[in-house]
Each structure stands twice: as C-alpha cells, then as structure tokens.
Coordinates of C-alpha atoms in Angstrom, one line a residue:
M1 CA 4.7 -22.4 8.6
T2 CA 7.0 -23.5 10.9
V3 CA 7.6 -23.0 15.1
K4 CA 10.4 -21.4 14.0
S5 CA 8.0 -19.0 11.6
F6 CA 6.1 -18.0 14.3
S7 CA 8.0 -17.1 16.8
I8 CA 8.2 -13.8 16.2
F9 CA 4.9 -13.4 17.2
Q10 CA 6.0 -14.4 20.9
D11 CA 5.3 -10.7 22.9
T12 CA 4.0 -9.2 20.5
G13 CA 0.5 -9.6 20.6
T14 CA -0.2 -5.8 21.2
Q15 CA 1.6 -4.9 18.3
V16 CA -0.9 -7.3 16.0
L17 CA -3.6 -6.1 17.7
A18 CA -2.7 -2.4 17.3
A19 CA -1.4 -3.0 13.6
V20 CA -4.6 -5.3 12.3
T21 CA -7.7 -2.3 14.3
G22 CA -5.2 1.1 13.1
T23 CA -5.3 -0.3 9.8
L24 CA -8.8 -1.2 9.6
V25 CA -9.7 1.8 7.4
A26 CA -7.5 0.2 4.7
A27 CA -9.4 -2.1 3.9
S28 CA -12.5 0.4 3.1
D29 CA -9.7 1.6 1.0
G30 CA -9.4 -1.3 -1.2
M31 CA -12.7 -1.8 -1.5
S32 CA -13.2 2.0 -2.9
F33 CA -10.3 1.5 -5.2
G34 CA -11.6 -2.2 -6.6
W35 CA -15.6 0.0 -6.7
T36 CA -16.0 1.2 -10.1
S37 CA -15.1 -2.1 -11.6
P38 CA -18.2 -3.9 -10.9
M39 CA -19.7 -0.9 -10.2
V40 CA -19.4 0.8 -13.5
P41 CA -21.0 -1.6 -15.5
Y42 CA -23.8 -1.5 -13.9
L43 CA -23.6 2.2 -13.7
L44 CA -24.1 2.5 -17.7
S45 CA -26.7 -0.6 -17.8
D46 CA -30.2 0.0 -18.3
E47 CA -31.2 -1.0 -14.6
T48 CA -29.1 1.5 -12.3
H49 CA -30.6 4.1 -10.2
I50 CA -28.1 6.7 -11.6
D51 CA -27.8 8.5 -15.0
A52 CA -23.9 8.3 -16.1
T53 CA -22.1 8.8 -19.2
L54 CA -19.0 6.6 -20.2
R55 CA -16.7 9.6 -19.5
Q56 CA -18.8 10.3 -16.3
A57 CA -17.9 6.6 -15.4
E58 CA -14.3 7.0 -17.0
W59 CA -14.0 10.2 -14.0
L60 CA -15.2 8.0 -11.4
E61 CA -11.6 6.3 -11.9
T62 CA -9.5 9.2 -11.5
I63 CA -10.8 11.4 -9.2
S64 CA -10.8 9.3 -6.4
L65 CA -6.6 9.6 -7.2
L66 CA -6.8 13.4 -7.7
G67 CA -8.6 13.2 -4.2
A68 CA -5.0 11.6 -2.9
F69 CA -3.4 14.0 -4.4
C70 CA -5.0 17.3 -3.1
G71 CA -5.3 15.3 0.3
L72 CA -1.3 16.0 0.5
P73 CA -0.2 18.8 2.4
F74 CA -3.4 17.8 5.3
T75 CA -1.5 14.8 5.3
I76 CA 1.6 16.4 6.0
Y77 CA 0.3 18.5 8.5
F78 CA -1.5 15.8 10.8
V79 CA 0.6 13.1 10.7
D80 CA 2.9 15.4 12.5
K81 CA 0.2 17.7 14.3
I82 CA -2.1 15.4 16.1
G83 CA -0.1 12.1 15.7
R84 CA -0.3 8.8 13.9
K85 CA -3.7 8.1 16.2
K86 CA -5.6 10.3 15.1
S87 CA -4.8 10.6 11.8
L88 CA -5.8 7.1 11.1
L89 CA -9.2 8.1 12.9
L90 CA -9.8 11.1 11.0
A91 CA -9.7 9.1 8.1
A92 CA -11.9 6.3 9.8
V93 CA -14.5 9.4 9.9
V94 CA -14.2 10.3 6.3
V95 CA -14.6 7.4 4.9
L96 CA -17.5 6.4 7.4
L97 CA -19.1 9.9 5.7
N98 CA -18.0 8.8 2.2
W99 CA -20.0 5.4 2.4
I100 CA -22.8 6.6 3.5
A101 CA -22.8 9.4 1.1
I102 CA -22.3 6.7 -1.8
A103 CA -25.3 4.6 0.0
L104 CA -27.9 7.1 -0.7
A105 CA -26.9 8.5 -3.8
D106 CA -28.7 9.6 -6.9
R107 CA -26.9 11.8 -8.7
V108 CA -23.4 10.9 -10.7
E109 CA -21.9 13.9 -9.0
Y110 CA -22.5 12.6 -5.1
L111 CA -20.4 9.5 -6.1
F112 CA -17.5 11.6 -7.6
V113 CA -17.3 13.9 -4.4
A114 CA -17.1 11.1 -1.9
R115 CA -15.2 9.3 -4.3
F116 CA -13.0 12.7 -4.2
F117 CA -12.6 12.6 -0.6
S118 CA -12.6 8.7 -0.1
G119 CA -9.4 9.2 -2.0
M120 CA -8.2 12.2 0.7
A121 CA -9.0 9.5 3.9
G122 CA -6.9 6.4 1.4
D123 CA -3.6 8.9 0.9
M124 CA -4.0 10.0 4.8
S125 CA -4.3 6.0 5.9
F126 CA -1.6 5.0 3.9
V127 CA 0.9 7.6 5.1
A128 CA -0.2 7.2 8.8
A129 CA -0.2 4.0 9.4
P130 CA 3.1 3.0 7.9
M131 CA 5.0 4.9 10.6
Y132 CA 2.5 4.1 13.3
I133 CA 3.5 0.5 12.7
A134 CA 6.8 0.8 11.8
E135 CA 7.3 3.0 15.2
I136 CA 5.4 0.3 17.5
A137 CA 6.6 -2.5 15.8
D138 CA 10.1 -4.7 17.2
S139 CA 12.5 -5.6 14.4
K140 CA 12.1 -8.9 14.0
I141 CA 8.1 -8.4 12.8
R142 CA 8.2 -4.7 11.5
G143 CA 8.1 -6.5 8.0
F144 CA 4.9 -8.7 8.9
L145 CA 3.1 -5.8 10.9
S146 CA 4.0 -3.5 8.8
S147 CA 1.9 -5.7 5.2
I148 CA -0.7 -5.7 7.5
I149 CA -2.4 -2.6 5.1
Y150 CA -2.2 -4.6 1.9
I151 CA -4.1 -7.3 3.9
M152 CA -6.4 -4.9 4.3
M153 CA -6.7 -3.4 1.3
L154 CA -6.8 -6.8 -0.4
L155 CA -9.5 -8.0 1.8
G156 CA -11.2 -5.0 1.1
L157 CA -11.5 -6.2 -3.3
L158 CA -12.5 -9.4 -2.6
V159 CA -15.5 -8.2 -0.6
V160 CA -15.9 -5.2 -3.6
Y161 CA -15.5 -8.3 -6.4
C162 CA -17.5 -10.9 -4.3
L163 CA -20.6 -7.8 -3.4
G164 CA -20.4 -5.8 -6.7
P165 CA -22.0 -8.1 -9.3
F166 CA -24.6 -10.5 -7.3
T167 CA -25.8 -8.2 -3.9
P168 CA -27.7 -4.4 -4.0
F169 CA -26.1 -0.8 -5.2
Y170 CA -25.9 -0.1 -1.5
A171 CA -24.6 -3.3 -0.1
I172 CA -20.9 -2.2 -1.0
P173 CA -21.7 1.0 1.0
I174 CA -22.8 -0.3 3.8
T175 CA -19.5 -3.2 4.7
G176 CA -17.6 0.2 3.9
S177 CA -19.8 1.5 6.3
V178 CA -19.4 -1.0 9.1
L179 CA -16.0 -1.1 8.6
A180 CA -15.0 2.6 9.4
G181 CA -17.4 2.7 12.7
F182 CA -15.8 -0.6 13.9
Q183 CA -12.2 0.6 13.3
L184 CA -13.1 4.2 15.4
L185 CA -14.9 1.8 18.6
V186 CA -11.6 -0.4 18.4
F187 CA -8.4 1.6 17.5
S188 CA -9.7 4.0 20.0
F189 CA -8.2 2.3 23.1
Q190 CA -4.6 1.4 21.2
P191 CA -1.4 3.6 22.1
E192 CA 0.2 6.3 20.2
S193 CA 3.8 5.2 18.5
P194 CA 5.9 6.2 21.1
Y195 CA 8.5 7.0 18.6
Y196 CA 6.2 10.5 18.2
L197 CA 5.2 11.2 21.8
L198 CA 9.4 10.9 22.3
Y199 CA 9.8 13.1 19.5
K200 CA 7.2 15.6 20.7
N201 CA 9.0 15.7 24.3
R202 CA 6.5 13.7 25.8
P203 CA 8.1 11.0 27.3
E204 CA 6.1 9.7 29.9
E205 CA 3.5 9.1 27.7
A206 CA 6.0 7.1 25.6
K207 CA 6.8 5.2 28.5
Q208 CA 3.1 3.8 28.8
S209 CA 2.6 3.5 25.2
L210 CA 5.4 1.1 25.0
R211 CA 4.9 -0.3 27.8
R212 CA 1.7 -1.3 26.7
L213 CA 3.1 -2.1 23.2
R214 CA 6.3 -4.9 25.2
S215 CA 5.9 -7.4 27.1
D216 CA 6.7 -7.5 30.7
K217 CA 10.4 -9.2 30.5
A218 CA 11.6 -5.8 27.6
D219 CA 13.9 -3.5 28.8
L220 CA 12.1 -0.6 28.3
D221 CA 14.4 2.3 29.5
A222 CA 17.1 0.9 27.2
E223 CA 14.3 1.2 24.3
L224 CA 13.5 4.8 25.3
K225 CA 17.1 6.0 25.4
E226 CA 18.1 4.3 21.9
I227 CA 14.9 6.1 20.1
S228 CA 15.7 9.4 22.3
E229 CA 19.3 9.2 20.7
G230 CA 17.9 8.6 17.4
I231 CA 15.8 10.7 17.8
E232 CA 18.2 13.1 18.9
R233 CA 20.8 12.7 16.8
Q234 CA 18.4 13.2 13.5
K235 CA 17.3 16.6 15.1
T236 CA 20.6 18.0 14.9
E237 CA 20.3 17.5 10.8
K238 CA 18.5 19.1 8.4
G239 CA 14.5 19.1 8.2
R240 CA 14.0 21.5 5.4
P241 CA 11.9 20.2 2.5
Q242 CA 14.8 20.5 -0.2
D243 CA 17.0 18.6 2.1
L244 CA 14.4 15.7 0.6
I245 CA 17.3 16.0 -2.4
L246 CA 20.3 18.1 -0.7
V247 CA 21.0 14.7 1.6
R248 CA 22.7 12.2 0.7
S249 CA 20.4 9.6 2.3
N250 CA 17.7 11.2 2.0
R251 CA 17.8 11.5 -1.4
K252 CA 18.5 7.4 -2.0
A253 CA 15.6 7.3 0.0
I254 CA 12.9 9.5 -2.6
V255 CA 14.0 7.7 -5.3
I256 CA 14.0 4.2 -4.0
M257 CA 10.5 5.4 -3.3
T258 CA 10.0 6.8 -6.6
V259 CA 10.5 4.0 -8.5
L260 CA 8.5 1.5 -6.5
N261 CA 5.3 3.1 -6.1
I262 CA 5.3 4.9 -10.0
G263 CA 6.5 0.8 -10.9
Q264 CA 3.7 -0.8 -9.3
H265 CA 1.1 1.0 -10.4
M266 CA 3.1 1.0 -14.2
A267 CA 3.1 -2.9 -13.9
C268 CA -0.8 -2.3 -14.4
I269 CA -2.0 -3.1 -10.6
S270 CA -4.4 -0.2 -10.5
V271 CA -5.8 -1.0 -14.2
M272 CA -6.0 -4.2 -12.6
Y273 CA -8.0 -3.1 -9.8
M274 CA -11.0 -1.1 -11.7
N275 CA -11.0 -2.2 -14.5
L276 CA -10.7 -6.5 -14.7
H277 CA -14.1 -6.6 -15.6
P278 CA -13.6 -5.1 -19.0
I279 CA -10.4 -6.6 -19.5
L280 CA -11.6 -10.1 -18.9
N281 CA -14.5 -9.4 -21.1
A282 CA -12.3 -8.2 -23.8
A283 CA -9.7 -11.2 -23.4
G284 CA -13.1 -13.4 -24.2
S285 CA -12.5 -16.2 -22.8
I286 CA -14.9 -19.4 -22.3
Y287 CA -12.9 -21.3 -20.1
L288 CA -14.3 -19.6 -16.1
D289 CA -16.8 -16.5 -15.3
N290 CA -15.8 -13.0 -15.7
N291 CA -17.1 -12.4 -12.1
I292 CA -15.7 -15.8 -10.4
T293 CA -12.6 -15.2 -12.2
A294 CA -12.2 -11.8 -10.3
I295 CA -13.2 -13.2 -6.9
V296 CA -10.1 -15.7 -7.2
F297 CA -8.2 -12.7 -8.5
A298 CA -8.9 -10.9 -5.4
L299 CA -8.6 -13.9 -3.2
I300 CA -5.2 -15.3 -4.6
M301 CA -3.9 -11.9 -3.9
L302 CA -5.0 -11.8 -0.5
V303 CA -3.2 -15.8 0.3
A304 CA -0.6 -14.2 -1.5
A305 CA 0.0 -11.2 0.5
I306 CA -0.5 -13.1 3.9
F307 CA 2.3 -15.5 2.5
A308 CA 4.8 -12.6 2.0
S309 CA 3.6 -11.2 5.3
F310 CA 4.9 -14.1 6.9
T311 CA 8.2 -14.5 5.0
I312 CA 9.5 -11.0 4.7
D313 CA 11.2 -10.4 7.4
K314 CA 12.9 -14.3 6.7
F315 CA 14.0 -14.2 2.9
G316 CA 14.2 -9.6 3.3
R317 CA 12.9 -7.6 1.0
K318 CA 15.1 -7.5 -2.2
I319 CA 15.0 -10.9 -3.4
I320 CA 10.9 -10.7 -3.0
L321 CA 10.9 -7.7 -4.9
I322 CA 13.2 -8.7 -7.8
V323 CA 11.3 -12.7 -7.9
S324 CA 7.9 -11.0 -8.2
S325 CA 8.5 -8.2 -11.0
L326 CA 10.0 -10.4 -13.7
L327 CA 7.0 -12.9 -12.7
S328 CA 4.7 -9.9 -13.5
G329 CA 7.0 -9.3 -16.0
F330 CA 6.0 -12.5 -17.9
C331 CA 2.7 -12.0 -16.7
L332 CA 2.1 -9.4 -18.3
L333 CA 3.9 -10.2 -21.9
A334 CA 1.8 -13.2 -22.2
L335 CA -1.3 -10.7 -21.9
S336 CA 0.8 -9.0 -24.5
I337 CA 1.3 -11.2 -27.4
Y338 CA -2.1 -12.6 -26.7
F339 CA -4.9 -9.4 -27.2
H340 CA -1.5 -9.0 -30.3
L341 CA -3.0 -12.1 -32.1
Q342 CA -6.6 -11.1 -31.5
Y343 CA -6.2 -8.1 -32.7
L344 CA -4.5 -9.7 -35.8
E345 CA -7.5 -11.6 -36.1
V346 CA -6.0 -14.6 -35.4
D347 CA -8.5 -17.1 -33.8
V348 CA -7.4 -17.2 -30.2
S349 CA -10.4 -19.0 -28.9
S350 CA -8.7 -22.8 -28.2
V351 CA -6.0 -20.5 -26.0
S352 CA -8.2 -18.3 -24.8
W353 CA -7.7 -19.8 -21.3
I354 CA -4.5 -17.7 -21.0
P355 CA -5.3 -14.9 -19.7
I356 CA -7.4 -16.2 -17.7
A357 CA -4.5 -17.6 -16.2
S358 CA -1.7 -15.3 -16.8
V359 CA -4.1 -13.0 -15.0
L360 CA -4.4 -15.1 -11.7
I361 CA -0.3 -15.6 -11.5
Y362 CA 0.3 -12.6 -11.8
A363 CA -2.1 -11.7 -8.9
A364 CA 0.2 -14.5 -6.7
A365 CA 3.0 -12.8 -8.2
F366 CA 2.6 -8.8 -8.4
K367 CA 1.3 -9.1 -4.8
Y368 CA 3.9 -11.6 -3.5
G369 CA 7.0 -8.2 -3.5
I370 CA 6.1 -5.7 -5.6
G371 CA 2.8 -5.0 -4.7
L372 CA 3.4 -5.5 -0.7
V373 CA 7.2 -4.4 0.1
P374 CA 7.6 -1.1 -1.5
I375 CA 4.5 0.1 1.9
V376 CA 7.1 -1.8 4.3
I377 CA 9.4 -0.1 2.8
T378 CA 8.6 2.7 2.7
A379 CA 8.0 3.5 6.9
E380 CA 11.9 2.3 7.0
I381 CA 14.1 5.0 5.0
F382 CA 13.2 8.3 6.4
P383 CA 14.3 9.8 9.4
A384 CA 12.1 11.4 12.5
K385 CA 12.6 14.7 10.8
M386 CA 11.1 14.1 7.7
K387 CA 9.5 10.6 7.7
A388 CA 6.0 12.7 7.8
L389 CA 7.0 15.2 4.7
G390 CA 8.8 11.8 2.9
M391 CA 6.3 9.6 3.4
T392 CA 4.3 11.7 1.6
I393 CA 6.6 12.5 -1.3
A394 CA 6.6 8.9 -1.8
D395 CA 2.7 8.7 -1.0
V396 CA 2.6 11.5 -4.6
M397 CA 4.8 9.4 -6.4
F398 CA 2.4 6.6 -6.0
V399 CA -1.0 9.1 -6.9
I400 CA 1.4 9.9 -9.4
G401 CA 1.8 6.5 -10.2
G402 CA -2.2 5.6 -10.4
L403 CA -3.2 7.9 -12.7
L404 CA -0.3 7.8 -14.8
S405 CA -1.2 4.4 -15.3
I406 CA -4.7 4.3 -16.1
Q407 CA -4.5 7.9 -18.1
L408 CA -2.7 5.9 -20.3
Y409 CA -4.4 2.5 -20.9
Q410 CA -8.1 5.1 -21.3
I411 CA -5.6 6.0 -23.8
L412 CA -3.7 3.5 -25.4
H413 CA -6.6 0.7 -24.6
K414 CA -8.2 2.8 -27.5
L415 CA -4.9 1.0 -30.1
G416 CA -5.1 -1.9 -29.3
M417 CA -5.8 -3.6 -25.9
F418 CA -1.5 -5.0 -26.3
V419 CA -0.6 -1.6 -26.7
P420 CA -0.6 -0.5 -22.9
F421 CA 0.3 -4.4 -22.1
Y422 CA 3.2 -3.9 -24.0
L423 CA 4.3 -0.8 -21.5
F424 CA 3.3 -2.5 -18.2
T425 CA 5.3 -5.6 -18.9
L426 CA 8.4 -2.7 -19.7
S427 CA 8.0 -1.3 -16.3
A428 CA 8.2 -4.5 -14.9
F429 CA 11.3 -5.9 -15.8
S430 CA 12.6 -2.1 -15.0
V431 CA 11.9 -2.3 -11.5
A432 CA 13.5 -5.9 -11.2
L433 CA 16.3 -4.4 -12.6
Y434 CA 16.4 -1.9 -10.4
S435 CA 15.6 -3.8 -7.6
A436 CA 18.5 -6.4 -8.3
F437 CA 21.6 -3.2 -8.2
C438 CA 20.2 -0.2 -7.1
I439 CA 18.1 -1.1 -3.4
P440 CA 19.8 -2.0 -0.1
E441 CA 18.1 -5.2 2.1
T442 CA 16.5 -3.7 5.2
K443 CA 15.7 -6.6 6.6
G444 CA 16.1 -7.3 10.6
K445 CA 18.0 -3.6 11.0
S446 CA 17.1 -1.1 13.2
L447 CA 15.8 2.4 12.0
E448 CA 19.1 3.8 13.2
Q449 CA 20.9 1.5 11.3
I450 CA 18.8 1.7 8.4
Q451 CA 20.0 5.2 8.4
L452 CA 23.3 4.6 7.8
M453 CA 23.2 2.3 5.4
L454 CA 21.5 4.7 3.0
K455 CA 24.5 7.6 4.5
G456 CA 27.2 4.6 3.3
E457 CA 28.3 3.9 6.8
K458 CA 28.2 0.0 6.4
E459 CA 31.2 -0.8 9.4
K460 CA 28.5 0.7 11.6
V461 CA 26.1 -0.7 10.4
D462 CA 27.7 -4.5 10.4
E463 CA 28.9 -3.9 14.2
G464 CA 25.8 -2.4 15.4
K465 CA 27.2 0.5 16.7
V466 CA 25.7 4.0 16.4
N467 CA 27.0 7.1 18.9
G468 CA 29.2 4.3 21.1
A469 CA 25.6 2.0 22.2
Y470 CA 25.4 -1.5 20.3
I471 CA 22.0 -2.2 18.6
T472 CA 21.2 -6.3 18.6
D473 CA 20.3 -6.9 15.1
E474 CA 17.5 -9.2 16.1
S475 CA 17.7 -11.2 13.0
K476 CA 20.9 -12.9 14.8
V477 CA 18.3 -13.6 17.2

C-alpha cells in the first residue's frame, strides 16, 4: 500500500468508526452462515447433546435463508420508518437473543427457530448497513467503507471455523453474543445518516450528523444543499413499486443486482460456506487436515476482502468483477474435473492436492471481486425514493440465489459431486461476461451522477453537472 492509498483516510476517521461499529452484526451473521459447516458433523456424531437426523441437519442450512426471505417486509418497513441506524440496532438485538437461544438449546427445534430469526436479522443488516454507509461516506472512501460489511462477515466465518472443530458447542454462541452486545453499546452513540434525516425533513439533525461525520474544513452547507437537491429531484419522480420495472434506470439497477446477487451464490459461495468440511472430506486429500484447510480458506478470504477494500476505489468495480469471476470459474472447473475423474474411478490420489489448491485460490479470487463488489454497487445504484424497496428486492435475489444453490447442491451432488460443480463453473463464467458488457463503472461517482448514468444521460455525468450545480468527482482529485 502506498501513502497515496491511505490518503483516503484523511479526515474520514469518524466515518470509518461509524461503519465498523455499524457492521459488527455482519460478523455475527458470518458466524451464523458458516455455523453449519463444523457443527452439522457434530450434531450427527455420537458426541452430540442434541439429537438430529440428516434431513434436519440439511434444513439447518436452509432455514436461515428462509428466515431472510420472510424478513423482507419487515426490512422494507423499518429502514424507512425508524431509519438505518435503528434498524441495525434492532438487528443486533435479535442476533444477541438468537445466540443465547442456541447456547441454551437442547433440542433441534430450538436451533431451527434461532436460525430462522438470525436469517431475518441478517437480511435487515445487509440492507440497512450498505444504505447507511453509502449515505454517510465521502465518494472517495465509499467503496472501502461499503466493503467493510463483507470483511466483518468473513471475520465471523473465520471465528466459526477456528472455534467449531476444537471448542465446546457453546463457545460460538458466546462469542456471537459478545459481538452483538458490543455493537449495541458502541453503535448507539453514532450519528444517523444525514441523507435519511434530510429525506425525513429534519435538516437541523442532518446538519449535526454531517458535522460529526466530516472534517472541520468541510463545507457542510454546500454538501447539504447538494444532497437536498438530489433528494428533491428524486422525490418528484414516481416511487411506486411498479416503477422498479417501468422506470429505465430502476429497471437497469434491479437487473444488475439480480444477476450479481444470484450469480455470486450460483458461483458456489453459499455451498462452500455451509459445506466446506464435507466437500473437503469427499475430495479425500491427504496433504492437509480439513479443519486447517477450512481455517486457511476463511483467512484467505478475509485478506482478499481487505486488499480489495483498499483497491476498489482505485481500480474500479467493473474490472475487479470480471477478473474475479473468471478466476473463480477456473477454480470451480478444476474441482469439477477432479470430482468427475474420481467418480469415474480414476486414481487421483497423486493429485489430491488439486481440490485444496482450487478451494484456496477460489477463496482469494471470489472474495476479491464477485464476493464483495455487489454489496458496494447495491448501495449506489438506487435513487432515494426507491432505495429501501430496491435494495430489499436485491436482497430477495440474494436469498433466492442462496436457496437455489443450496437446494441444487443437495439434490445434484447425489448424482456425483462433479454435477453441481460444473453448474457453478458455468455460472461464474456467465457473471464475467455480464460484468464485461452490461455493468457501468460507478467508481468515484456521486450517488446523483450514478442515477444520471443509469438514465443514459452520460453527457451530464461527464460534465459533473446536475440541475446547474457542478458536482466534484473526487476520483479526479
């Protein structure tokens, strides 16, 4: 990292603090997402204190995604009714209660209920957090801050893979409870989004919020005026649900998010998170213990996400998406061929390092781009009037993609492990093609400029002119 790379943090410390403390709930969500990988083998073992069948164990993977789906109406309501900040605090309360329930559970039914509600809380956090961050951040640091939610999720995943195989059952829920409790204590003192406050006609509160988030040198009145003009223009536009389809820019935004959110799941990530240990067992590698491989997998993802967060505002969203999707596809193709040869009873013991290498390279390639960029773009491409609904619909696609990939894996891997992996390979390559030809570059653009770009008004974006007022493109500074 160069000195120039760290210049984005100059005068943005309060924004970083707000983003980090606001996304701690995502760490708990990452723990919940990866919980089944080390815990399902325990629940099916003779040492378990909770009796569970194989079918029940499979439902433990699906139930959290169903909870996320059922929580969508609540998410739509709360992010606009009580605000982004309070929605994140509400999600943290639910997560805290869920981990306590899991720690005390002695029947599998209690696990179902807890994981269902954890899915609802995760849905709310993954809608409210990107909205909150996009609305408090300077454009020069928006990409980095938006990526923090995935970094937190990966920290949670790493914690689960480190604790799950080596500690008592209650160690993971205790850790999750501590994280949720810490967020409730610290994030409560952070400011609400000034964008949201202005949208709710609370200008004085918005100015106080912006004063806390910006440096002393910032021209608060100019920024508030810019935000207000953008909101007022967007309020004159239609805000009906059907306008997600009828309005060109909204339609383009929802198609982009549908492809990216379903595409990242169909590129195997949910299956990897929830079934990494069984997949490695099926590969039969003799070179590295599967529990250690899983920890390294999560660690590599974390490092890749951190590196991407520092470079996403430099290289841009589009090129990172393309390269990431292609590399992920090649890794999945290598796994597909390996499992296919294994299925044909070809002796693959001498190359059993291939699945380990493929999984670890996949971890870096996926999380550097396709596993991180969508959450950044989601918060950028919907207008104020449609933001809550648009991001929630995008989250629907995310949940549908997760459910679809898990169900396809559970059905198709019984025909041979190679079958679902060929499908995941095709999906990854398809995302690369779509990214290359259909996704616009949003790097360094203000939220208002992005709307003009989606509307096809490129000349105004190039000039940085909106309603007669020039907008600074900070990527040129």
